[in-house]
XYZ file of N, CA and C in Angstrom:
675
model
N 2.716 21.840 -27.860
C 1.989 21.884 -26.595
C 1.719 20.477 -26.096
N 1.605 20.343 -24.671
C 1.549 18.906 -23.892
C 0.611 19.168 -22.856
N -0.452 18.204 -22.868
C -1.060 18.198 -21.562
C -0.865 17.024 -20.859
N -0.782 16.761 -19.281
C -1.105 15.331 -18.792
C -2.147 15.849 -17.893
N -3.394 14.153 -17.848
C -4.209 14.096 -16.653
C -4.471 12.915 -16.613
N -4.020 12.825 -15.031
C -4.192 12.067 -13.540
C -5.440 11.591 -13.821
N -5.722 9.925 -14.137
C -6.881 9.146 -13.973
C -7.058 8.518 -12.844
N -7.850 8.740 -11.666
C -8.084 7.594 -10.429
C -8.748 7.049 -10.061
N -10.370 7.080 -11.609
C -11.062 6.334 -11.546
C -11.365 5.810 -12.369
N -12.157 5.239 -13.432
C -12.980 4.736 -14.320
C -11.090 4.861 -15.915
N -10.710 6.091 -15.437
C -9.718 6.278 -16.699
C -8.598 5.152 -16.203
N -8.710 4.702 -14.996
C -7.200 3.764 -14.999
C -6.942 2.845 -15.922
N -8.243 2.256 -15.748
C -8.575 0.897 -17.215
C -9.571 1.198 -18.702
N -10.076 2.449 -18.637
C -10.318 2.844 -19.700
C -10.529 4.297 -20.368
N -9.246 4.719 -20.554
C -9.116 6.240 -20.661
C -10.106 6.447 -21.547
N -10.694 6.124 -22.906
C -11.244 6.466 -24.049
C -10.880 7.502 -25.054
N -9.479 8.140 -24.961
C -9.391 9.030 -25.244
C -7.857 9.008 -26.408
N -7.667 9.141 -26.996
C -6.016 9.190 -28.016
C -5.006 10.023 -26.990
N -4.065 9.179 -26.651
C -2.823 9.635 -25.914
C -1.662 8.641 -26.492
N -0.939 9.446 -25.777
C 0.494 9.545 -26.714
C 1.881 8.686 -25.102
N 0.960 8.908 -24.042
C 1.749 8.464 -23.348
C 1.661 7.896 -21.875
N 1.255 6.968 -21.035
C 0.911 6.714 -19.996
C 1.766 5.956 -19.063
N 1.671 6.397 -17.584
C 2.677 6.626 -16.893
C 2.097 6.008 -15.258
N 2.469 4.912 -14.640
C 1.523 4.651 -13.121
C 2.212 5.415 -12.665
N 1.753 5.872 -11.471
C 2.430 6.407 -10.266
C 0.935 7.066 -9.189
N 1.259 8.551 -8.759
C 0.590 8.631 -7.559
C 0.479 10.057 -7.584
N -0.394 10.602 -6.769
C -0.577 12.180 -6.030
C -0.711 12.214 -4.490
N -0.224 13.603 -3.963
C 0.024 13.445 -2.740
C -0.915 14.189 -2.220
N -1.423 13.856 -1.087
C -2.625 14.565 0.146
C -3.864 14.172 -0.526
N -4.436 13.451 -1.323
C -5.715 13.044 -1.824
C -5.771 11.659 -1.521
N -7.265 11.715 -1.515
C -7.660 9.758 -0.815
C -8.375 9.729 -2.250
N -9.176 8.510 -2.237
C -10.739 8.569 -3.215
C -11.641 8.417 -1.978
N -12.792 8.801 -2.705
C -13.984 9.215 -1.281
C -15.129 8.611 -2.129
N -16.090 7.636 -2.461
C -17.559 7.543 -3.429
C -18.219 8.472 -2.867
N -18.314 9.487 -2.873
C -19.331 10.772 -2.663
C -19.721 11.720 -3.690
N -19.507 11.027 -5.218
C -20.136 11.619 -6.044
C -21.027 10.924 -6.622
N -22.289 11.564 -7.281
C -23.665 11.353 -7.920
C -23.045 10.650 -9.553
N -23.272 9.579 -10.031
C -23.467 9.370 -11.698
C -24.848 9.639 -12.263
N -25.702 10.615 -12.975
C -26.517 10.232 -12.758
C -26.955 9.797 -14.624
N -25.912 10.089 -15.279
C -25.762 9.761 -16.815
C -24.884 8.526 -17.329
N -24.415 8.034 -16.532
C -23.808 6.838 -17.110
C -23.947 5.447 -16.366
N -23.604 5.316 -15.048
C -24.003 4.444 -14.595
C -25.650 4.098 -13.391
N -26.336 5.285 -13.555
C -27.207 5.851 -12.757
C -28.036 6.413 -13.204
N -29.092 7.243 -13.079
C -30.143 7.882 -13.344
C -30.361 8.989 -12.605
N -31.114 9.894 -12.681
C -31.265 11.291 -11.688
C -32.551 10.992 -10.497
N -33.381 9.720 -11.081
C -34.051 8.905 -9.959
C -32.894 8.087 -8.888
N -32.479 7.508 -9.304
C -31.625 6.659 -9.137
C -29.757 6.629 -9.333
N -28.893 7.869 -8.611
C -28.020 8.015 -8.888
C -26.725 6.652 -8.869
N -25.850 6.841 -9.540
C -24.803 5.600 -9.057
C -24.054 6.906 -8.021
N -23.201 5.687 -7.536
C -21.971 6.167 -6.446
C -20.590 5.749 -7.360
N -19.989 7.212 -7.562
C -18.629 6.952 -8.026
C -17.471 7.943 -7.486
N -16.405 7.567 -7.713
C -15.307 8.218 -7.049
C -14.667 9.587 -7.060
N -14.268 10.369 -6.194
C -13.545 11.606 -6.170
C -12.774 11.494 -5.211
N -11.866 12.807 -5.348
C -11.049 12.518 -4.782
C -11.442 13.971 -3.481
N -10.724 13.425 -2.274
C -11.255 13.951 -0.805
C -9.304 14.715 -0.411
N -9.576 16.375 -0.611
C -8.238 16.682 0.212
C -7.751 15.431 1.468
N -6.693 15.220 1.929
C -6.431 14.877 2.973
C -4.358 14.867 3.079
N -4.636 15.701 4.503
C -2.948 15.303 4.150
C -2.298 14.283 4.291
N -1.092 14.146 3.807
C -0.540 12.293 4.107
C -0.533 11.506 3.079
N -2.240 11.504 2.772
C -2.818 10.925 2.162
C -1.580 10.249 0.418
N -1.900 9.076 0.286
C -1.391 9.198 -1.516
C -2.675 8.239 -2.155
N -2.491 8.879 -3.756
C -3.524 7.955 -4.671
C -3.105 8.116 -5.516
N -2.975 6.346 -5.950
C -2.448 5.821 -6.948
C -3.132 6.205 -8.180
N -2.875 5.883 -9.191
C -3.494 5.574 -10.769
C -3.006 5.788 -11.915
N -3.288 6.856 -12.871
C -2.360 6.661 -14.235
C -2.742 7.686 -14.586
N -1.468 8.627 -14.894
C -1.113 9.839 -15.688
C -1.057 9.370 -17.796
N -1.981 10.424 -18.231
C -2.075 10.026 -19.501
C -1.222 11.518 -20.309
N -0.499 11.409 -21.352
C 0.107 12.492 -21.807
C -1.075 12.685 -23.274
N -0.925 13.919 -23.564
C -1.592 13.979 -24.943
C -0.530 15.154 -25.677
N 0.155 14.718 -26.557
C 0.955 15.861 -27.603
C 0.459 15.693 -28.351
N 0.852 16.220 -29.666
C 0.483 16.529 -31.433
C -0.494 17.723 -31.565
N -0.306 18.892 -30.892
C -1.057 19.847 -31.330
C -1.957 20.200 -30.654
N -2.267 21.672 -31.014
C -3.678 22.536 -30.230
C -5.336 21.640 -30.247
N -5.224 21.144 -31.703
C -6.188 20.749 -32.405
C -6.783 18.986 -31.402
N -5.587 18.293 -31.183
C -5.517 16.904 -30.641
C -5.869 17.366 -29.678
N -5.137 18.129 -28.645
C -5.366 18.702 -27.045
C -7.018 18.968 -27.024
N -7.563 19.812 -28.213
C -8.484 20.118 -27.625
C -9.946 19.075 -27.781
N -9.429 18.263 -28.886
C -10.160 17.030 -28.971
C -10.218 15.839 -27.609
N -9.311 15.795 -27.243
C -9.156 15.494 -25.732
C -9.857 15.685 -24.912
N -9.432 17.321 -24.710
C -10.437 18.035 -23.684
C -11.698 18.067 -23.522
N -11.714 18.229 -24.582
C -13.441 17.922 -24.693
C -14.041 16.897 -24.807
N -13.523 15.453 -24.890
C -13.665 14.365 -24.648
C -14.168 14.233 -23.062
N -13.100 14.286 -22.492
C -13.013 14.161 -21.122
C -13.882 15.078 -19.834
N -14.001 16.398 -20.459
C -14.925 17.574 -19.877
C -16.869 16.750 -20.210
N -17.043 16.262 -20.766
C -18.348 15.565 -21.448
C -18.596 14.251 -20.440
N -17.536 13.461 -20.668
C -17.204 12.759 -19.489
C -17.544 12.711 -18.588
N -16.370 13.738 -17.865
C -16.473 13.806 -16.755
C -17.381 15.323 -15.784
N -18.326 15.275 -16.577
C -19.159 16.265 -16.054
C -20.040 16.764 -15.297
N -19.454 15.424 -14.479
C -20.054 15.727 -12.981
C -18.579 16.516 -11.927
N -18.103 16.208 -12.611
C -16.711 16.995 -11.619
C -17.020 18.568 -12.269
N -16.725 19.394 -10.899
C -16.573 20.713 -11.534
C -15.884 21.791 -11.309
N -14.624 20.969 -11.279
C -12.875 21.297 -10.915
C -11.882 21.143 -11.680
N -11.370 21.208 -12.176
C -10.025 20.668 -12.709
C -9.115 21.253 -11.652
N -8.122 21.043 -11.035
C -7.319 20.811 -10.223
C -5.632 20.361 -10.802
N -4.652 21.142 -10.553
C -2.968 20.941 -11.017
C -2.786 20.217 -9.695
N -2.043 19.251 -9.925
C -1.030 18.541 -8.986
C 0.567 18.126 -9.495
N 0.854 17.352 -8.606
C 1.926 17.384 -9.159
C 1.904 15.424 -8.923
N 2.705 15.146 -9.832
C 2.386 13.389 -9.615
C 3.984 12.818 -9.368
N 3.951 11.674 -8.920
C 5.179 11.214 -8.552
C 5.021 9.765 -9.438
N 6.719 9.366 -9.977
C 6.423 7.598 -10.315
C 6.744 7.034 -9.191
N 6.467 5.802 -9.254
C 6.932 4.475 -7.765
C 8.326 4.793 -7.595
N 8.618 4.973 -6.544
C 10.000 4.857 -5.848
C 10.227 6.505 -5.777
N 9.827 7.466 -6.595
C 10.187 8.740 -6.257
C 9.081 9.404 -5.301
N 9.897 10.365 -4.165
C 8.963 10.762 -3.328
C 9.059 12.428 -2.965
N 10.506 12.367 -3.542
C 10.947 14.162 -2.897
C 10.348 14.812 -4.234
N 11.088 14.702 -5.511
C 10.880 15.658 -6.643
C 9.642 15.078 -7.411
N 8.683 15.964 -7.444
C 7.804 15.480 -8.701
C 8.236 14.688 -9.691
N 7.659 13.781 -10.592
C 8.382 13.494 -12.320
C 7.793 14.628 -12.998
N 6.395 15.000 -12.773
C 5.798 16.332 -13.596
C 4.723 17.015 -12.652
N 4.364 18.325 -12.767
C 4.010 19.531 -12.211
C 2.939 19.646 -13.136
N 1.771 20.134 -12.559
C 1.140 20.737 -13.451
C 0.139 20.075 -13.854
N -0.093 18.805 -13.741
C -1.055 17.679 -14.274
C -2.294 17.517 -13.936
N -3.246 17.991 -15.051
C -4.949 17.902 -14.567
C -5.406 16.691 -13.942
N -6.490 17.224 -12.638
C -7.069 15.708 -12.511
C -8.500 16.826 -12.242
N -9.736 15.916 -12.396
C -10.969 16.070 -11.966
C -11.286 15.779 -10.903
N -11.668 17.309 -10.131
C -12.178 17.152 -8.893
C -13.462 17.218 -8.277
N -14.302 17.290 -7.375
C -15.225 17.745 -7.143
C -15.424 18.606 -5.696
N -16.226 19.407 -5.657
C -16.580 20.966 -4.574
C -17.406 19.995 -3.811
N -16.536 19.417 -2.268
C -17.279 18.992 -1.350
C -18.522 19.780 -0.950
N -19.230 20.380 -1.386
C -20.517 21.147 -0.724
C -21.460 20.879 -1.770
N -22.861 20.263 -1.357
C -23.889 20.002 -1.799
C -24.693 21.298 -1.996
N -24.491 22.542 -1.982
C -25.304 23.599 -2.373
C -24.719 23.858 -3.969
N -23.229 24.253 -3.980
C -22.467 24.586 -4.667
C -22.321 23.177 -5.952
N -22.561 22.541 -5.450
C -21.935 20.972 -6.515
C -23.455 20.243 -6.398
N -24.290 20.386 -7.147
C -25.742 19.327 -7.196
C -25.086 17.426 -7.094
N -23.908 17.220 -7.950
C -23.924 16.116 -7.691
C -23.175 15.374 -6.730
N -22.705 16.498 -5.548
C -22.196 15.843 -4.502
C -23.156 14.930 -3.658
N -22.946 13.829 -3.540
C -23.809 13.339 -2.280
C -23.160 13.357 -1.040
N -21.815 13.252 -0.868
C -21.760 13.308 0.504
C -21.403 12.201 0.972
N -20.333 11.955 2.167
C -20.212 10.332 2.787
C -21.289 9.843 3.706
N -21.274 8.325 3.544
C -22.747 7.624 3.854
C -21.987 6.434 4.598
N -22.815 5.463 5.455
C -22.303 4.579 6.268
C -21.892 3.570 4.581
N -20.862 2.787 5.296
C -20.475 1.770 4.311
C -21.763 1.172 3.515
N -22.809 0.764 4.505
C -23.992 -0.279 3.981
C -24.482 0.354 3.307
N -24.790 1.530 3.606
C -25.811 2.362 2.227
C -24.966 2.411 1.173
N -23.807 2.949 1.103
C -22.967 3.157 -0.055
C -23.085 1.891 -1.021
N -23.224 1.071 -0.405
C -22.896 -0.898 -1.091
C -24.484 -0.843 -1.452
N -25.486 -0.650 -0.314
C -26.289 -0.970 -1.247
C -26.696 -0.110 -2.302
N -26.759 1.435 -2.783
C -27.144 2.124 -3.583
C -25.780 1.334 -4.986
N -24.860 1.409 -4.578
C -23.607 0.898 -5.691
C -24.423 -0.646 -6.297
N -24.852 -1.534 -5.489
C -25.187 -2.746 -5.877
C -26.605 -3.003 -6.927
N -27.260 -1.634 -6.578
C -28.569 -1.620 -7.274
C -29.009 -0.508 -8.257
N -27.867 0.470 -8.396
C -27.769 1.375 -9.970
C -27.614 0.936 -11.016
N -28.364 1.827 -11.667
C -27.740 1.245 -13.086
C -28.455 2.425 -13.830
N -27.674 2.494 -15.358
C -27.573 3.442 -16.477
C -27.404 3.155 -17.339
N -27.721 4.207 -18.643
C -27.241 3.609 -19.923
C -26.133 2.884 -20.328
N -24.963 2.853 -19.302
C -23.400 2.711 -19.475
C -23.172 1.327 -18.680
N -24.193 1.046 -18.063
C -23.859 -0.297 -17.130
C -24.367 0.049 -15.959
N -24.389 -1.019 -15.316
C -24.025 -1.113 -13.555
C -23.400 -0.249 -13.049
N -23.727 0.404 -11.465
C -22.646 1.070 -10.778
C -21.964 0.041 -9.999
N -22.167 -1.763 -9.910
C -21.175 -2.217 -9.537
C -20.227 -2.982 -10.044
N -20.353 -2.578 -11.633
C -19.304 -3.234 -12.302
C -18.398 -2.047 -11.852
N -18.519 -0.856 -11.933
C -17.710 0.027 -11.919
C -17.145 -0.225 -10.578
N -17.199 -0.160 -9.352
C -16.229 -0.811 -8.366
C -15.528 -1.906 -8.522
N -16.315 -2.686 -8.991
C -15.532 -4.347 -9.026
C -14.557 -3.545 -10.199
N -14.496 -3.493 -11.505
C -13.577 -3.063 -12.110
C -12.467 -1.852 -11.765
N -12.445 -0.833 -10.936
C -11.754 -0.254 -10.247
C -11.112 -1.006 -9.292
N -11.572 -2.054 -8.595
C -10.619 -2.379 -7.888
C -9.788 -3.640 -8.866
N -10.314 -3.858 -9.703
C -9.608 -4.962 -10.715
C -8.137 -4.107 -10.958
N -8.601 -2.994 -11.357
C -7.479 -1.775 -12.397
C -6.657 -1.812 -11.042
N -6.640 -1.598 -9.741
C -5.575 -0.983 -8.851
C -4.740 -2.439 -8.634
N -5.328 -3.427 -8.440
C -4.717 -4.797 -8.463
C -3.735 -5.252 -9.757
N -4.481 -4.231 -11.098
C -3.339 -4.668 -12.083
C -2.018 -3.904 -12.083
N -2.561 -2.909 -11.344
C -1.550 -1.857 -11.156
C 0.107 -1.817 -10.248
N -0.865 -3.077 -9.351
C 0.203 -3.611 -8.116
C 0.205 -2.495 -7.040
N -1.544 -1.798 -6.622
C -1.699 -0.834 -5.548
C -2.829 -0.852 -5.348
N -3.521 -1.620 -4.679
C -4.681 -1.945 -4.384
C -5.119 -0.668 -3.032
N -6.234 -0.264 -3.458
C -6.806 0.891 -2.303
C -7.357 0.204 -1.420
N -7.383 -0.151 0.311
C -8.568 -0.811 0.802
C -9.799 -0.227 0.569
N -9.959 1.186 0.492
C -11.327 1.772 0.289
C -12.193 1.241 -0.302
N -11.445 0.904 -1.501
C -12.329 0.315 -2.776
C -12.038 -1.461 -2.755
N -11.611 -2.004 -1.835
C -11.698 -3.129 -1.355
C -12.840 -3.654 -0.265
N -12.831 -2.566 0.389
C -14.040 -2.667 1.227
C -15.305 -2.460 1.112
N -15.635 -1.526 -0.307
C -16.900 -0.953 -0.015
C -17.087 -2.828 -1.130
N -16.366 -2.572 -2.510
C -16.359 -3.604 -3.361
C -16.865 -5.159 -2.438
N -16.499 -5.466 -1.451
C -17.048 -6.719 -0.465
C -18.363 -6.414 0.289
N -18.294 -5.118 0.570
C -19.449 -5.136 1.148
C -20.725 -4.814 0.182
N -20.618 -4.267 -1.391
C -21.160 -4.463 -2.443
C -21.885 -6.111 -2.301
N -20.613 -7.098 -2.824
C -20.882 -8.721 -2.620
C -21.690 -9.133 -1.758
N -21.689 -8.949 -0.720
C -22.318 -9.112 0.824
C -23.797 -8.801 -0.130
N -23.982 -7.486 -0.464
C -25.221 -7.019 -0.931
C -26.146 -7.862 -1.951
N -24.760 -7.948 -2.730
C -25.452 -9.107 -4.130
C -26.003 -10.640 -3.616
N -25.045 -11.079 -2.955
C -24.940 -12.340 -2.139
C -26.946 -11.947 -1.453
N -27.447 -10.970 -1.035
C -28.838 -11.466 -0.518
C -29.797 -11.219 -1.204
N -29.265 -10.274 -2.226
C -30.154 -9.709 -3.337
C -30.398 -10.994 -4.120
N -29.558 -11.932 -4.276
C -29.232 -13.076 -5.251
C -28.769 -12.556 -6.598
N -28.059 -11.651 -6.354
C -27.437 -11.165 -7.802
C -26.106 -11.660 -7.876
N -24.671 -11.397 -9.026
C -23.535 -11.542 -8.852
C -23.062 -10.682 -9.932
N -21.575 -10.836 -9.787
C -20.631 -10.531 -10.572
C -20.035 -10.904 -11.465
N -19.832 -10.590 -12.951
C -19.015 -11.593 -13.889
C -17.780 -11.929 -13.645
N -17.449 -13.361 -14.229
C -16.277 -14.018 -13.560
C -15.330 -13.033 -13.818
N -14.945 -12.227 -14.682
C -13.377 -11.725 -14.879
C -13.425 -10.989 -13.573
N -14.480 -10.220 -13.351
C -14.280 -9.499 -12.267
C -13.738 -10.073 -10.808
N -14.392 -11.255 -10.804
C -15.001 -12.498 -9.759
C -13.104 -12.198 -9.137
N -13.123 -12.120 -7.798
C -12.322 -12.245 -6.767
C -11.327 -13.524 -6.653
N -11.583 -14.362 -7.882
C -10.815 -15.576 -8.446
C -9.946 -15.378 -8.789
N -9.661 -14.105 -9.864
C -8.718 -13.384 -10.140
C -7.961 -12.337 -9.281
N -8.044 -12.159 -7.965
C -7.646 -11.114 -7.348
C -7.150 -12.066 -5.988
N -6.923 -13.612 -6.225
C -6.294 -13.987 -4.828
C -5.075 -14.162 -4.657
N -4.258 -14.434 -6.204
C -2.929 -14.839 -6.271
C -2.407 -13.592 -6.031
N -0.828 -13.774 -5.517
C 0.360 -12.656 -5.205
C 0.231 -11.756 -6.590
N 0.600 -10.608 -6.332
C 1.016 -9.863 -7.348
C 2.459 -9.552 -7.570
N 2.904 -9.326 -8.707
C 4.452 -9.594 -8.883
C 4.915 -8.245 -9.233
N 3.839 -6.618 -8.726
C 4.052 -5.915 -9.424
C 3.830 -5.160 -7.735
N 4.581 -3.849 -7.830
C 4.760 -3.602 -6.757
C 3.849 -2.912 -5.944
N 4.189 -3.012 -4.289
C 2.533 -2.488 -3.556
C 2.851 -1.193 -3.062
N 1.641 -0.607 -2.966
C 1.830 0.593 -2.022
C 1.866 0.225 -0.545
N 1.741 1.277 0.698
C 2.160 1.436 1.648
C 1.462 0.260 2.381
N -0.210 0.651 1.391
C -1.505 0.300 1.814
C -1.278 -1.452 1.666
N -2.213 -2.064 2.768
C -2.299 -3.388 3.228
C -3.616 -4.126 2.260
N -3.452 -4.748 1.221
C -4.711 -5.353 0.919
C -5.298 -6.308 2.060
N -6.579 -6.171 1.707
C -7.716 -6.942 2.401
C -7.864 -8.073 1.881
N -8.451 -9.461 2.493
C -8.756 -10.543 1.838
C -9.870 -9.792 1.407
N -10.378 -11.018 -0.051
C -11.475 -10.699 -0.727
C -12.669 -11.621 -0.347
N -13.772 -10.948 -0.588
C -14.867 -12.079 0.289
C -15.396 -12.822 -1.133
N -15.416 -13.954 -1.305
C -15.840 -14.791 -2.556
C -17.057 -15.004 -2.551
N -17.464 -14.917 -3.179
C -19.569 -15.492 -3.703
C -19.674 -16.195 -4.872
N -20.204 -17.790 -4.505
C -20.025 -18.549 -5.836
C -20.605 -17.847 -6.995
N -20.362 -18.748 -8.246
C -20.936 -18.267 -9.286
C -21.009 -16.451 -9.987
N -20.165 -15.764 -9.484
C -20.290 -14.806 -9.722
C -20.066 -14.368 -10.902
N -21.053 -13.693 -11.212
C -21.042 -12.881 -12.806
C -21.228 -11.515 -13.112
N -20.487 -10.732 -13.870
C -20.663 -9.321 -13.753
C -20.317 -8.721 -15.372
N -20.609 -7.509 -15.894
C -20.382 -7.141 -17.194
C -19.352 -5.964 -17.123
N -19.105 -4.846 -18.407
C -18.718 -3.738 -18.217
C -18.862 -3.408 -19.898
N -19.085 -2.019 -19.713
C -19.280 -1.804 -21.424
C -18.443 -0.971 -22.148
């Protein structure tokens, strides 16, 4: 038995999980949207973080990384339940079908879990819902949880799509306007994260999507755990 699932957030750069096989590429008609609640890892239930899901849309593509898991019922379900614990603010699992770079007509594989979430705030407690950019940056800039910051977790998401050679503007934009936030708060970002690393060309290939310049703030320092 084989399972794969579609990481497009937090799993791009750190699945946590034993796999057997990982794969970049993409899904079709989904954006990422921050309209979900953290309120156990990077956030609190006073104080939720803002983290990513993914928003139907047609057209639409999103990048990230397909993880395979073989060796048995026993491994699979150690997995699963890894990831269901996780990710337990999603309360979807969802089949797609994923494509690698350069293929666009035939799937490479069918069938591949990703975690979704039920746009409706009656039905889904931890939906919040889309918010003007500024609120989003500032609630992202000033969470925090047992697990870290909710803005390491952007700055490092957009680190992961840059290593990827497919940078989202979404998460380019809210990620600057985060900075903007820190920049008056007088807070920052740790250097790896720091936009120092994200000015040179990438030698790895782009999506359709146009990166944004990055807005720099001296001294920046940031963690991740």
């Amino acid at each position: 038995m084989v399972f794969w699932v579609f990481g497009y957030g937090s799993l791009v750069w750190n699945p946590g999980f034993e796999y057997d096989e990982k794969i970049i590429g993409y899904i079709k008609n989904y954006r990422r949207v921050f309209d979900l609640a953290c309120i156990d890892h990077r956030g609190t239930p006073e104080h939720p973080a803002r983290t990513c899901t993914l928003e139907y849309k047609e057209g639409s593509i999103c990048w990230g990384a397909v993880y395979c898991v073989r060796g048995g019922e026993d491994k699979e379900r150690l997995a699963m339940k890894y990831l269901e614990n996780r990710e337990c603010e999603y309360d979807q699992k969802t089949t797609v079908d994923f494509f690698k770079e350069g293929e666009t007509d035939e799937p490479t594989l069918s069938g591949v879990i990703v975690f979704t979430s039920t746009p409706d705030k009656e039905s889904n407690k931890y939906y919040l819902g889309p918010a003007p950019l500024e609120d989003m940056a500032r609630q992202i800039a000033t969470a925090f949880g047992p697990c870290g910051n909710n803005r390491d977790y952007i700055f490092l998401l957009e680190k992961a799509m840059f290593d990827i050679g497919h940078e989202d503007d979404m998460v380019i934009e809210l990620a600057n306007e985060v900075r903007k936030v820190l920049g008056l708060l007088g807070l920052g970002v740790r250097k790896e994260t720091s936009t120092n690393r994200l000015t040179g060309p990438s030698l790895k290939p782009k999506s359709p999507m146009s990166p944004r310049k990055l807005l720099h703030l001296p001294e920046a320092i940031a963690m991740d755990t």
